Amino acid sequence: MPSMKAIDLDHLRNIGIVAHVDAGKTTLTERVLFYTGASHKMGEVHDGAAHMDYMEEERAHGITITAAVTKAPWNGHVIQLIDTPGHVDFTMEVERSMRVLDGCVLVLDGVRGVEPQTETVWRQRSRFGLPALFFVNKMDRVGADFARVLETVRERLGAQPVAITVPLPEQASVVNLVTGRMLRFLGERGEEVESTPCDPDLWAQLADERESLLLTAAEWDEELADIVLAGEQPDAESLWRALRKATLAGSLFPCFGGSALQNRGVQPLLDAVIRLLPNPLERPPSAGQCMDGSSEIVSMEAAGPLAALAFKVQLWDGRRHVFARIYRGRLQPGDRVAIPKADGQVVQEHVARVFDVDANKRGRLEAAYPGQIVLLAGLRWAATGDTLCDPEHPLFLQRIEARDPVLSLAVEPQSSGEEEKLLEVLDKLQQEDPTLRVEEEEETGQRLLRGMGELHLQIVLERLKREFNLSVRAGKPAVALRETVANPAVGEVLFERTLEAEHKALEAKARVRVAVNPLARGAGLEFRVQPRVLPDGVDLSEAQREAVGLGARDLALSGPLAGVPLSDLAIDVEEVELFGAASRPEVLRAAASLATRRGLIAAGGSLLHPIMRTEVVVPEENLGSVLGDLQARQALIKETRMQADSVSILCDAPLDRLLGYSTDLRGMTHGRGQFTMEFDRFDLI
């Protein structure tokens, strides 16, 4: 394969493979690497031998846990590829990968179609405006239906799919609707592609699909539209050109059918990645913000000052490494880079080494150029979402937002002598994973490990044992709660004290009135500090106004009911009465805090529980018992869908009622049931 330095941006594709868990995206990635010659062995997930699932935990659990980077050559191009996790507990890996990609391939199960995590990755894709292709996988399975899967794309994603290769499972082939040719996948591993003209009878059966393709593509090309409306057949290149234009605009999503496990349909997808997905120059330029607040367009060019985004931190052989994508300039080993932080500080560090990456293998590079995704060693302070830039030209690129954890468990080392080591290791793991938090509970002194779900926390505990030889005791998982108020209320305080300071008495006096009002679910927390100030004609100084606001905010992280953060309410400082020199800022802050607490207590507290958007898939004969069990867990059943010989139940359920549910579900369905859940909102139960 030619080096990255020798490849111009026109011949580079940065793509991600994304999907719901168990849709087959890692199996697809293994085929991509094999057919492109990037790997000489076709690893299987079910054997624990997938090239991209290199972590011991990934092989043990049979799922992807961490996003893995690799590259593959195809038709004179280089495809730089990130294989992402499908399990919702690791959705942060998808989020930060999407941030640095130019396009993606969404893998769908040919039987189940669009699933809950498909909707999640679709929203992530939409947030970054990535052009996308669909690969409808597992078309060899009983109950697989290509047309029905495309219909679920229309209904559940609101997207416009268009079929390009229609799978023929019984013939182990696909028909390309653009070229009119049938492709058979021969050889021991489907590496030989036999292309023949489609049989006229079969082509006639596909007339509706072909017409739909022509009419959809014609909307994007006037010349093509004239040909199609005249009843003539356009040439393949005209069709590809129109499809590319629509795909890059994000208005059309070409769909390809096949079976990765059976080695069918992968090569046409690879061709489409080159034909239809953008190179780095075809993506909108990044927006940067300079330290003075002004905006700057960051164009993908080697000549300008360095601008790169650190999108992932990873421990490798016990050492800290940073994945970054270069957006402008050139980066070499030994270069000094600036890292602007959110607090206004700018940290400077040296890049020790630059690596090319293939899953868990590294190769040294002399330099990294725009468009590349590389691994950097030597950076101690770069975190996920930080911008790496020229020290003479510091700026911020769009950051990566992390979600708050919803589940926690208490952890402590088996041996008290390992306390310091545990803290050090947990700090390193937090640097890797922004959704992992370590906190100490003030009242109990317990150390809490917070994460996105049971599997997320379980993987962390397994890594502590395997990578760092740390055995820890862990408590039962506990869910993260929020507090809100049930009714509007007012809290008022006349704060009056005599304080001793430097052997003299100081008067402290202020009156504050605060109104507390409930807000709609998901509204968050609002503070409004626009009080009527008494006596009339007097106004708050800047320091006094800031103090009043801080006093109202002091309770935001610890509500009076259960000591958990507040949410979905508004706190208005309505009135402040000043008493001359006695109403110093610290006095006003104390008065505002007490008034807010009284208002919250008077309003009546309510606990908000994390509600999970949940899908449970069970055999039809177990539907009744599973529905009854879900209702007993206070789940709100929203929809049931028949899928061949199984039923999909969509519901909203409190997270604390779903702890340990996978074991109970297996018992009710004799091991055949499965479920997925994703955080949706905090709400009453």
XYZ file of C-alpha atoms in Angstrom:
685
model
C 0.000 0.000 0.000
C 1.385 3.475 -0.780
C 2.277 5.609 2.227
C -0.199 8.231 3.412
C 2.252 10.945 2.397
C 2.037 9.870 -1.247
C -1.769 9.870 -1.370
C -3.573 13.069 -2.246
C -6.815 13.913 -0.472
C -8.877 13.083 -3.574
C -7.938 9.440 -3.026
C -8.623 9.266 0.713
C -11.852 8.166 2.408
C -12.321 8.442 6.179
C -15.316 6.305 7.092
C -16.835 4.594 10.101
C -18.712 1.306 10.346
C -21.641 1.785 12.743
C -24.635 -0.311 13.772
C -26.845 -1.711 16.492
C -25.110 -4.404 18.542
C -24.923 -7.792 16.768
C -25.842 -6.423 13.329
C -22.503 -7.739 12.021
C -20.384 -4.636 11.545
C -17.143 -6.155 12.867
C -17.698 -9.188 10.626
C -18.163 -6.758 7.717
C -14.960 -4.918 8.682
C -13.032 -8.210 8.702
C -14.207 -8.877 5.112
C -13.226 -5.363 4.056
C -9.698 -5.892 5.385
C -9.404 -9.308 3.731
C -10.713 -8.325 0.293
C -8.580 -5.170 0.184
C -5.464 -7.127 1.107
C -4.989 -5.170 4.342
C -5.250 -8.470 6.223
C -4.350 -11.961 5.044
C -6.604 -13.679 7.562
C -10.362 -13.410 7.891
C -11.047 -13.309 11.633
C -14.436 -14.319 13.026
C -16.143 -12.632 15.969
C -17.728 -15.894 17.160
C -14.274 -17.505 17.349
C -12.847 -14.569 19.313
C -10.383 -13.991 16.489
C -11.547 -10.726 14.899
C -8.610 -8.513 13.919
C -10.380 -5.329 15.087
C -11.614 -6.764 18.423
C -8.174 -7.056 19.972
C -9.012 -6.417 23.644
C -9.361 -9.509 25.825
C -12.737 -8.233 27.043
C -13.974 -7.851 23.456
C -13.076 -11.426 22.623
C -14.537 -12.760 25.860
C -17.868 -10.943 25.443
C -18.053 -11.212 21.639
C -18.736 -7.487 21.178
C -16.804 -4.382 20.176
C -15.971 -2.187 23.165
C -13.492 0.358 21.862
C -13.355 2.052 18.462
C -10.463 0.631 16.431
C -8.693 2.418 13.570
C -7.220 0.798 10.480
C -6.797 1.457 6.776
C -7.263 -0.502 3.579
C -6.364 0.071 -0.108
C -9.056 -0.206 -2.779
C -8.908 0.740 -6.471
C -6.055 3.205 -6.045
C -7.604 4.802 -2.967
C -6.975 4.465 0.763
C -9.932 3.855 3.059
C -9.148 4.924 6.614
C -11.717 3.088 8.688
C -12.979 3.129 12.273
C -14.881 0.079 13.541
C -17.147 1.313 16.343
C -19.047 -0.421 19.173
C -22.735 -1.218 18.773
C -23.647 -1.574 22.449
C -25.284 1.548 23.884
C -23.011 1.551 26.964
C -20.118 2.484 24.663
C -21.926 5.033 22.501
C -19.305 7.660 23.407
C -16.878 5.717 21.205
C -19.264 6.259 18.291
C -19.804 9.938 19.133
C -16.131 10.861 19.129
C -15.416 8.748 16.056
C -18.226 10.439 14.097
C -16.698 13.803 14.972
C -13.565 13.093 12.883
C -15.069 11.058 10.015
C -16.176 12.157 6.547
C -18.794 9.453 5.940
C -20.112 6.200 7.349
C -21.621 2.820 6.548
C -24.634 1.857 8.670
C -25.067 -1.901 8.971
C -28.619 -3.227 9.382
C -29.850 -6.691 10.315
C -31.764 -8.103 7.332
C -34.381 -9.603 9.667
C -34.776 -6.850 12.260
C -34.094 -3.743 10.182
C -33.726 -0.478 12.101
C -33.152 -1.138 15.825
C -32.869 1.223 18.821
C -29.115 1.720 18.633
C -29.457 2.254 14.872
C -31.600 5.278 15.729
C -28.946 6.477 18.182
C -26.080 6.293 15.683
C -28.360 7.869 13.077
C -28.868 10.889 15.343
C -25.097 11.058 15.876
C -24.548 10.897 12.123
C -27.121 13.632 11.589
C -25.482 15.869 14.207
C -22.285 15.910 12.149
C -24.012 15.816 8.752
C -22.169 12.720 7.516
C -23.116 11.199 4.152
C -23.944 7.522 4.633
C -24.483 4.183 2.902
C -26.560 1.301 4.277
C -25.428 -2.312 4.177
C -28.347 -4.672 4.839
C -26.568 -7.650 6.349
C -27.581 -11.238 7.194
C -29.706 -11.603 4.064
C -29.027 -15.360 4.220
C -31.137 -15.634 7.418
C -34.675 -16.992 7.519
C -37.087 -14.059 7.620
C -34.701 -11.564 6.032
C -36.532 -9.080 3.797
C -34.549 -6.402 1.932
C -37.585 -4.319 0.915
C -39.038 -4.348 4.417
C -35.716 -3.215 5.918
C -35.656 -0.237 3.528
C -39.187 0.572 4.649
C -38.029 0.655 8.300
C -35.353 3.166 7.216
C -38.086 5.414 5.805
C -40.402 5.021 8.783
C -38.028 5.111 11.757
C -35.185 7.273 10.462
C -37.132 9.569 8.146
C -34.496 8.996 5.465
C -34.776 8.287 1.741
C -33.104 4.952 0.972
C -32.475 3.783 -2.569
C -31.563 0.191 -3.468
C -28.308 -0.256 -5.417
C -27.530 -3.966 -5.013
C -30.499 -6.264 -4.464
C -29.528 -9.534 -2.714
C -30.538 -12.935 -4.096
C -29.826 -15.220 -1.121
C -30.876 -18.427 -2.882
C -28.355 -17.764 -5.662
C -25.588 -16.440 -3.375
C -25.444 -13.287 -5.494
C -26.605 -9.684 -5.820
C -27.942 -7.676 -8.749
C -26.507 -4.204 -9.302
C -29.418 -1.967 -10.335
C -27.049 0.697 -11.698
C -25.103 -1.546 -14.086
C -27.733 -4.250 -14.676
C -25.240 -6.992 -13.866
C -25.422 -9.979 -11.552
C -22.486 -10.462 -9.198
C -21.644 -13.911 -7.847
C -19.109 -14.370 -5.071
C -16.975 -17.429 -5.705
C -13.833 -18.919 -4.262
C -13.316 -20.294 -0.792
C -14.064 -16.934 0.853
C -16.011 -15.024 -1.756
C -12.878 -13.288 -3.011
C -13.654 -13.957 -6.686
C -16.423 -11.782 -8.119
C -18.072 -13.069 -11.292
C -19.967 -10.342 -13.160
C -22.506 -11.329 -15.826
C -25.438 -9.556 -17.484
C -28.600 -10.002 -15.449
C -31.016 -12.613 -16.815
C -33.848 -10.801 -18.710
C -36.585 -12.530 -16.686
C -34.940 -11.571 -13.397
C -34.324 -8.040 -14.666
C -38.022 -7.752 -15.486
C -38.862 -8.789 -11.898
C -36.670 -5.951 -10.661
C -38.278 -3.353 -12.933
C -39.959 -1.485 -10.061
C -36.710 -1.214 -8.098
C -34.843 -0.043 -11.210
C -37.496 2.567 -12.003
C -37.435 3.840 -8.424
C -33.652 4.211 -8.672
C -33.881 6.125 -11.972
C -36.589 8.513 -10.788
C -34.821 9.205 -7.499
C -31.452 9.868 -9.143
C -33.052 11.992 -11.864
C -34.109 14.536 -9.251
C -30.435 15.471 -8.902
C -29.378 15.785 -12.528
C -31.294 17.656 -15.239
C -29.680 15.770 -18.133
C -30.452 12.463 -16.454
C -34.016 13.626 -15.830
C -34.495 14.361 -19.547
C -33.272 10.870 -20.450
C -35.434 9.116 -17.861
C -38.580 11.113 -18.691
C -38.052 10.278 -22.359
C -38.255 6.599 -21.432
C -34.625 5.922 -22.328
C -32.030 4.041 -20.291
C -29.117 6.201 -19.030
C -25.554 4.940 -18.900
C -24.141 3.782 -15.576
C -21.711 6.694 -15.159
C -24.528 9.248 -15.405
C -26.403 7.363 -12.709
C -23.364 7.167 -10.427
C -22.748 10.886 -10.882
C -26.293 11.802 -9.829
C -26.222 9.348 -6.917
C -22.949 10.806 -5.663
C -24.332 14.335 -5.778
C -27.421 13.320 -3.774
C -25.403 11.262 -1.297
C -22.941 14.068 -0.571
C -25.883 16.420 -0.039
C -27.215 14.044 2.628
C -30.548 13.717 0.835
C -30.205 10.156 -0.426
C -28.858 6.996 1.189
C -27.789 4.197 -1.181
C -28.483 0.690 0.135
C -26.560 -2.528 -0.496
C -27.635 -6.057 0.399
C -25.586 -9.092 1.293
C -24.229 -11.331 4.024
C -20.821 -10.529 5.495
C -20.597 -13.888 7.267
C -21.293 -15.723 3.984
C -18.886 -13.414 2.071
C -21.536 -11.900 -0.189
C -22.011 -8.316 -1.318
C -18.975 -6.692 0.310
C -16.980 -5.760 -2.811
C -19.818 -3.688 -4.369
C -20.060 -1.820 -1.072
C -16.332 -1.059 -1.220
C -16.738 0.250 -4.763
C -19.553 2.491 -3.532
C -17.452 3.879 -0.668
C -15.036 5.187 -3.311
C -17.735 6.268 -5.786
C -20.282 7.818 -3.444
C -18.713 8.925 -0.146
C -16.697 12.157 0.101
C -12.982 12.736 0.266
C -11.813 15.209 2.958
C -11.909 18.149 0.543
C -15.586 17.542 -0.196
C -16.628 18.076 3.400
C -17.457 21.549 4.722
C -14.380 23.206 6.266
C -14.151 23.142 10.057
C -15.029 26.195 12.086
C -12.407 27.372 14.560
C -12.638 29.895 17.359
C -9.622 32.028 18.193
C -8.650 32.917 21.744
C -10.092 36.433 21.330
C -13.513 34.962 20.456
C -13.344 35.603 16.717
C -14.178 32.859 14.213
C -11.841 31.273 11.695
C -12.414 28.831 8.839
C -9.965 25.906 9.014
C -9.380 24.655 5.479
C -7.925 21.213 4.823
C -4.454 22.259 3.664
C -0.871 21.501 4.639
C 0.397 25.056 4.283
C -1.405 26.703 7.208
C -0.693 26.617 10.958
C -1.424 23.307 12.662
C -5.007 22.515 13.699
C -5.808 18.971 14.856
C -8.448 17.439 17.102
C -7.617 14.956 19.858
C -10.654 12.684 19.793
C -9.541 9.779 21.949
C -7.045 8.995 24.709
C -5.904 5.391 25.065
C -3.492 3.521 27.294
C -1.221 1.382 25.160
C 1.266 -0.924 26.863
C 0.656 1.128 30.003
C 1.554 4.397 28.267
C -0.690 7.291 27.359
C -1.416 7.818 23.655
C -3.734 10.246 21.866
C -5.681 9.657 18.649
C -5.946 12.826 16.571
C -7.161 13.928 13.188
C -5.165 16.551 11.318
C -7.289 19.316 9.785
C -4.595 21.790 8.766
C -0.831 21.966 8.703
C 1.704 19.217 9.218
C 2.718 17.437 12.426
C 6.107 15.785 12.962
C 7.750 14.011 15.901
C 9.415 16.597 18.132
C 6.981 19.390 17.203
C 5.719 21.617 19.980
C 1.937 21.978 20.094
C -0.381 24.271 22.039
C -3.483 22.878 23.765
C -6.000 25.608 24.690
C -8.161 24.637 27.676
C -11.717 25.692 28.523
C -10.491 27.794 31.483
C -8.455 30.013 29.141
C -5.075 28.437 29.876
C -2.893 27.217 27.012
C -0.723 24.168 27.727
C 2.304 23.474 25.528
C 3.776 20.008 24.958
C 6.108 18.143 22.630
C 4.862 15.340 20.394
C 7.368 12.540 20.932
C 6.251 10.141 18.183
C 3.629 9.908 15.435
C 2.163 6.517 14.503
C 0.081 5.010 11.756
C -2.467 2.607 13.300
C -3.843 -0.811 12.357
C -6.115 -1.961 15.209
C -3.573 -2.635 18.012
C -0.485 -2.356 15.796
C 1.555 0.793 15.267
C 3.989 1.972 12.632
C 6.098 5.102 12.982
C 5.467 8.034 10.655
C 7.838 10.839 9.736
C 4.931 13.277 9.525
C 1.137 13.502 9.597
C -0.812 15.513 7.016
C -4.331 16.962 6.691
C -7.033 14.321 6.465
C -5.057 11.688 8.355
C -6.060 9.992 11.601
C -2.925 9.209 13.596
C -1.746 8.139 17.051
C 0.474 10.477 19.067
C 2.794 9.642 21.957
C 4.226 12.023 24.521
C 1.198 14.206 25.238
C 0.434 14.203 28.968
C -2.297 16.839 29.072
C -4.310 16.442 25.857
C -7.840 15.190 26.584
C -10.771 14.061 24.457
C -12.057 17.036 22.462
C -8.928 19.195 22.863
C -7.473 21.080 19.917
C -3.785 20.643 19.103
C -2.500 23.730 17.355
C 0.468 25.880 16.448
C 1.741 27.714 19.585
C 1.830 30.900 17.506
C -1.778 30.447 16.389
C -3.922 28.904 19.165
C -7.595 28.178 18.462
C -10.453 25.860 19.386
C -12.142 23.359 17.063
C -15.648 22.082 17.859
C -15.427 19.991 21.014
C -16.832 16.530 21.680
C -19.622 16.472 24.249
C -19.734 13.578 26.731
C -22.916 12.233 28.297
C -23.403 12.054 32.043
C -23.249 8.557 33.596
C -26.511 7.026 34.861
C -25.290 4.090 36.987
C -22.809 3.845 39.848
C -21.293 1.302 42.206
C -19.052 1.610 45.234
C -15.510 0.270 44.775
C -12.587 -0.274 47.124
C -9.331 -2.242 46.816
C -9.079 -5.699 48.357
C -5.939 -4.517 50.122
C -5.649 -1.129 51.831
C -2.096 -0.920 50.521
C -3.413 -0.678 46.964
C -5.524 2.429 47.603
C -3.056 4.800 45.939
C -2.581 2.499 42.948
C -6.367 2.194 42.480
C -6.765 5.977 42.452
C -3.951 6.327 39.917
C -5.389 3.655 37.611
C -8.949 5.014 37.834
C -7.611 8.443 36.880
C -6.005 6.945 33.775
C -9.238 5.158 32.821
C -11.198 8.398 33.222
C -8.802 10.088 30.819
C -9.547 7.338 28.302
C -13.308 7.402 28.766
C -15.124 10.737 29.356
C -18.323 8.879 30.357
C -16.555 7.188 33.271
C -16.481 9.191 36.505
C -14.932 8.505 39.899
C -16.452 10.452 42.795
C -16.354 10.307 46.574
C -19.641 10.425 48.446
C -19.301 13.026 51.191
C -21.671 11.430 53.717
C -20.394 7.836 53.524
C -16.847 8.364 52.267
C -17.436 5.650 49.657
C -15.692 5.874 46.310
C -18.248 5.647 43.510
C -17.502 4.455 39.999
C -20.091 5.937 37.633
C -20.752 4.722 34.096
C -23.294 4.298 31.317
C -24.607 0.852 32.278
C -23.950 -2.491 33.916
C -21.797 -3.795 31.069
C -19.744 -0.589 30.988
C -18.894 -0.900 34.700
C -18.302 -4.645 34.415
C -15.738 -4.094 31.645
C -13.931 -1.509 33.791
C -13.678 -3.977 36.689
C -12.388 -6.677 34.340
C -9.735 -4.301 32.976
C -8.623 -3.379 36.494
C -7.944 -7.058 37.139
C -6.394 -7.998 33.784
C -4.366 -4.912 32.843
C -3.372 -3.628 36.268
C -3.624 -6.713 38.500
C -5.990 -4.873 40.834
C -8.719 -6.808 42.608
C -11.502 -4.589 43.898
C -14.616 -5.122 45.955
C -17.678 -3.654 44.274
C -21.091 -2.897 45.739
C -24.436 -3.261 44.026
C -25.126 -0.857 41.134
C -27.097 2.252 42.047
C -28.818 4.567 39.582
C -28.204 8.291 39.322
C -31.228 10.320 40.396
C -32.314 13.945 40.031
C -34.566 16.131 42.169
C -37.291 18.487 41.022
C -40.227 20.256 42.660
C -43.918 19.441 42.487
C -45.411 22.923 42.955
C -44.525 26.606 42.702
C -43.328 28.111 45.981
C -41.581 31.112 47.498
C -38.726 31.213 49.987
C -37.853 34.383 51.893
C -35.096 35.007 54.423
C -34.039 37.995 56.503
C -30.435 37.092 57.214
C -29.213 38.938 60.291
C -26.024 38.164 62.196
C -23.332 39.858 64.241
C -19.927 38.495 63.268
C -16.600 38.825 65.085
C -13.713 39.785 62.812
C -10.316 41.151 63.891
C -11.582 41.830 67.445
C -14.538 43.901 66.323
C -18.208 43.221 65.667
C -19.470 43.318 62.077
C -23.131 43.588 61.247
C -24.399 41.237 58.522
C -27.901 41.823 57.221
C -29.789 41.189 53.971
C -33.227 40.035 52.864
C -33.741 37.857 49.795
C -36.941 36.486 48.259
C -36.722 33.575 45.812
C -39.459 31.961 43.698
C -39.209 28.291 42.682
C -41.245 26.926 39.746
C -41.367 23.463 38.128
C -40.474 23.183 34.433
C -41.249 20.616 31.740
C -39.272 17.368 31.695
C -35.906 17.776 30.062
C -35.878 21.558 30.542
C -32.916 21.402 32.900
C -32.197 24.065 35.482
C -32.777 27.795 34.998
C -31.562 30.673 37.157
C -32.856 34.213 36.760
C -31.341 37.001 38.838
C -33.307 40.177 38.029
C -34.592 41.221 41.442
C -36.452 44.273 42.608
C -33.945 45.983 44.884
C -34.987 47.779 48.064
C -34.660 50.516 49.021
C -35.896 51.841 45.684
C -33.312 53.680 43.654
C -30.446 51.516 44.917
C -28.963 48.912 42.609
C -26.797 45.864 43.182
C -23.108 46.195 42.475
C -21.560 43.664 40.122
C -20.059 41.766 43.078
C -23.398 41.743 44.933
C -25.314 40.533 41.874
C -22.790 37.741 41.313
C -23.032 36.740 44.990
C -26.830 36.512 44.870
C -26.643 34.324 41.777
C -24.037 32.048 43.346
C -26.169 31.709 46.477
C -29.129 30.514 44.414
C -26.869 28.113 42.533
C -25.236 26.669 45.659
C -28.000 24.073 45.988
C -28.018 22.969 42.348
C -25.812 19.923 42.979
C -27.502 18.861 46.204
C -31.277 19.170 46.558
C -32.934 19.110 49.992
C -34.854 15.850 49.444
C -32.120 13.303 48.680
C -28.991 15.388 48.186
C -28.863 14.749 44.418
C -28.610 17.386 41.637
C -31.665 19.476 40.780
C -33.319 19.465 37.380
C -36.397 20.725 35.542
C -37.080 23.799 37.637
C -36.555 27.554 37.550
C -35.140 29.575 40.445
C -35.950 33.309 40.277
C -34.395 35.809 42.676
C -37.355 38.200 42.879
C -36.421 40.677 45.583
C -33.324 41.805 47.464
C -33.311 44.277 50.332
C -30.020 45.940 51.172
C -28.924 47.354 54.507
C -25.960 49.492 53.552
C -22.526 48.216 54.496
C -24.066 45.201 56.285
C -25.156 43.724 52.928
C -21.752 42.613 51.762
C -21.511 40.077 48.884
C -20.841 37.121 51.198
C -23.906 38.053 53.255
C -26.083 38.255 50.167
C -24.809 34.862 49.028
C -25.728 33.248 52.357
C -29.181 34.885 52.343
C -29.892 33.799 48.762
C -28.827 30.237 49.528
C -31.095 30.008 52.587
C -34.027 31.547 50.712
C -33.581 29.075 47.861
C -33.537 26.138 50.268
C -36.749 27.335 51.938
C -38.397 27.709 48.552
C -37.377 24.204 47.501
C -38.664 22.677 50.735
C -41.955 24.573 50.446
C -42.382 23.455 46.826
C -42.225 19.777 47.773
C -39.473 17.637 46.297
C -39.885 14.802 43.793
C -37.293 12.276 42.662
C -36.653 11.854 38.944
C -35.430 8.436 37.830
C -33.450 7.670 34.656
C -35.916 6.325 32.095
C -34.480 4.027 29.450
C -35.750 3.652 25.908
C -35.870 -0.145 25.801
C -36.402 -2.836 23.172
C -37.003 -6.446 24.197
C -36.988 -9.160 21.516
C -38.574 -12.484 22.527
C -40.072 -15.585 20.893
C -43.779 -15.125 20.216
C -44.769 -17.853 22.705
C -43.113 -15.904 25.558
C -44.762 -12.567 24.760
C -47.427 -12.696 27.470
C -45.119 -13.526 30.373
C -42.502 -10.965 29.281
C -45.117 -8.204 28.903
C -46.476 -8.973 32.372
C -43.004 -8.857 33.857
C -42.225 -5.516 32.156
C -45.428 -3.974 33.472
C -44.521 -5.179 36.966
C -41.250 -3.275 36.497
C -43.303 -0.108 35.804
C -42.442 -0.126 32.094
C -44.666 1.863 29.756
C -45.316 -0.354 26.705
C -45.329 1.803 23.571
C -45.427 -0.687 20.698
C -45.034 -4.350 19.771
C -43.798 -5.443 16.346
C -43.879 -8.882 14.775
C -40.565 -9.975 13.245
C -40.706 -13.416 11.630
C -40.979 -15.817 14.612
C -40.167 -13.181 17.264
C -41.782 -10.086 18.731
C -40.083 -6.777 19.449
C -41.442 -4.872 22.465
C -40.680 -1.145 22.607
C -41.111 0.456 26.011
C -39.872 3.092 28.448
C -38.676 1.625 31.742
C -36.957 2.948 34.887
C -33.299 1.952 34.963
C -33.402 0.765 38.572
C -36.096 -1.787 37.614
C -33.897 -3.145 34.807
C -30.812 -3.969 36.878
C -30.126 -7.671 36.403
C -32.911 -7.908 33.820
C -30.810 -9.812 31.272
C -30.603 -12.812 33.639
C -34.352 -12.733 34.348
C -35.157 -12.422 30.643
C -33.014 -15.421 29.754
C -34.884 -17.439 32.390
C -38.311 -16.456 31.045
C -37.381 -17.227 27.421
C -35.064 -20.233 27.894
C -32.095 -18.158 26.793
C -33.682 -16.895 23.563
C -34.682 -13.358 24.622
C -32.488 -10.274 24.368
C -32.867 -6.606 25.173
C -31.174 -3.260 24.628
C -31.703 0.017 26.409
C -30.613 3.622 25.987
C -30.979 6.557 28.354
C -33.861 8.789 27.290
C -34.708 11.202 30.121
C -35.144 11.718 33.839
C -38.789 11.422 34.878
C -41.192 10.528 37.683
C -42.214 6.891 38.147
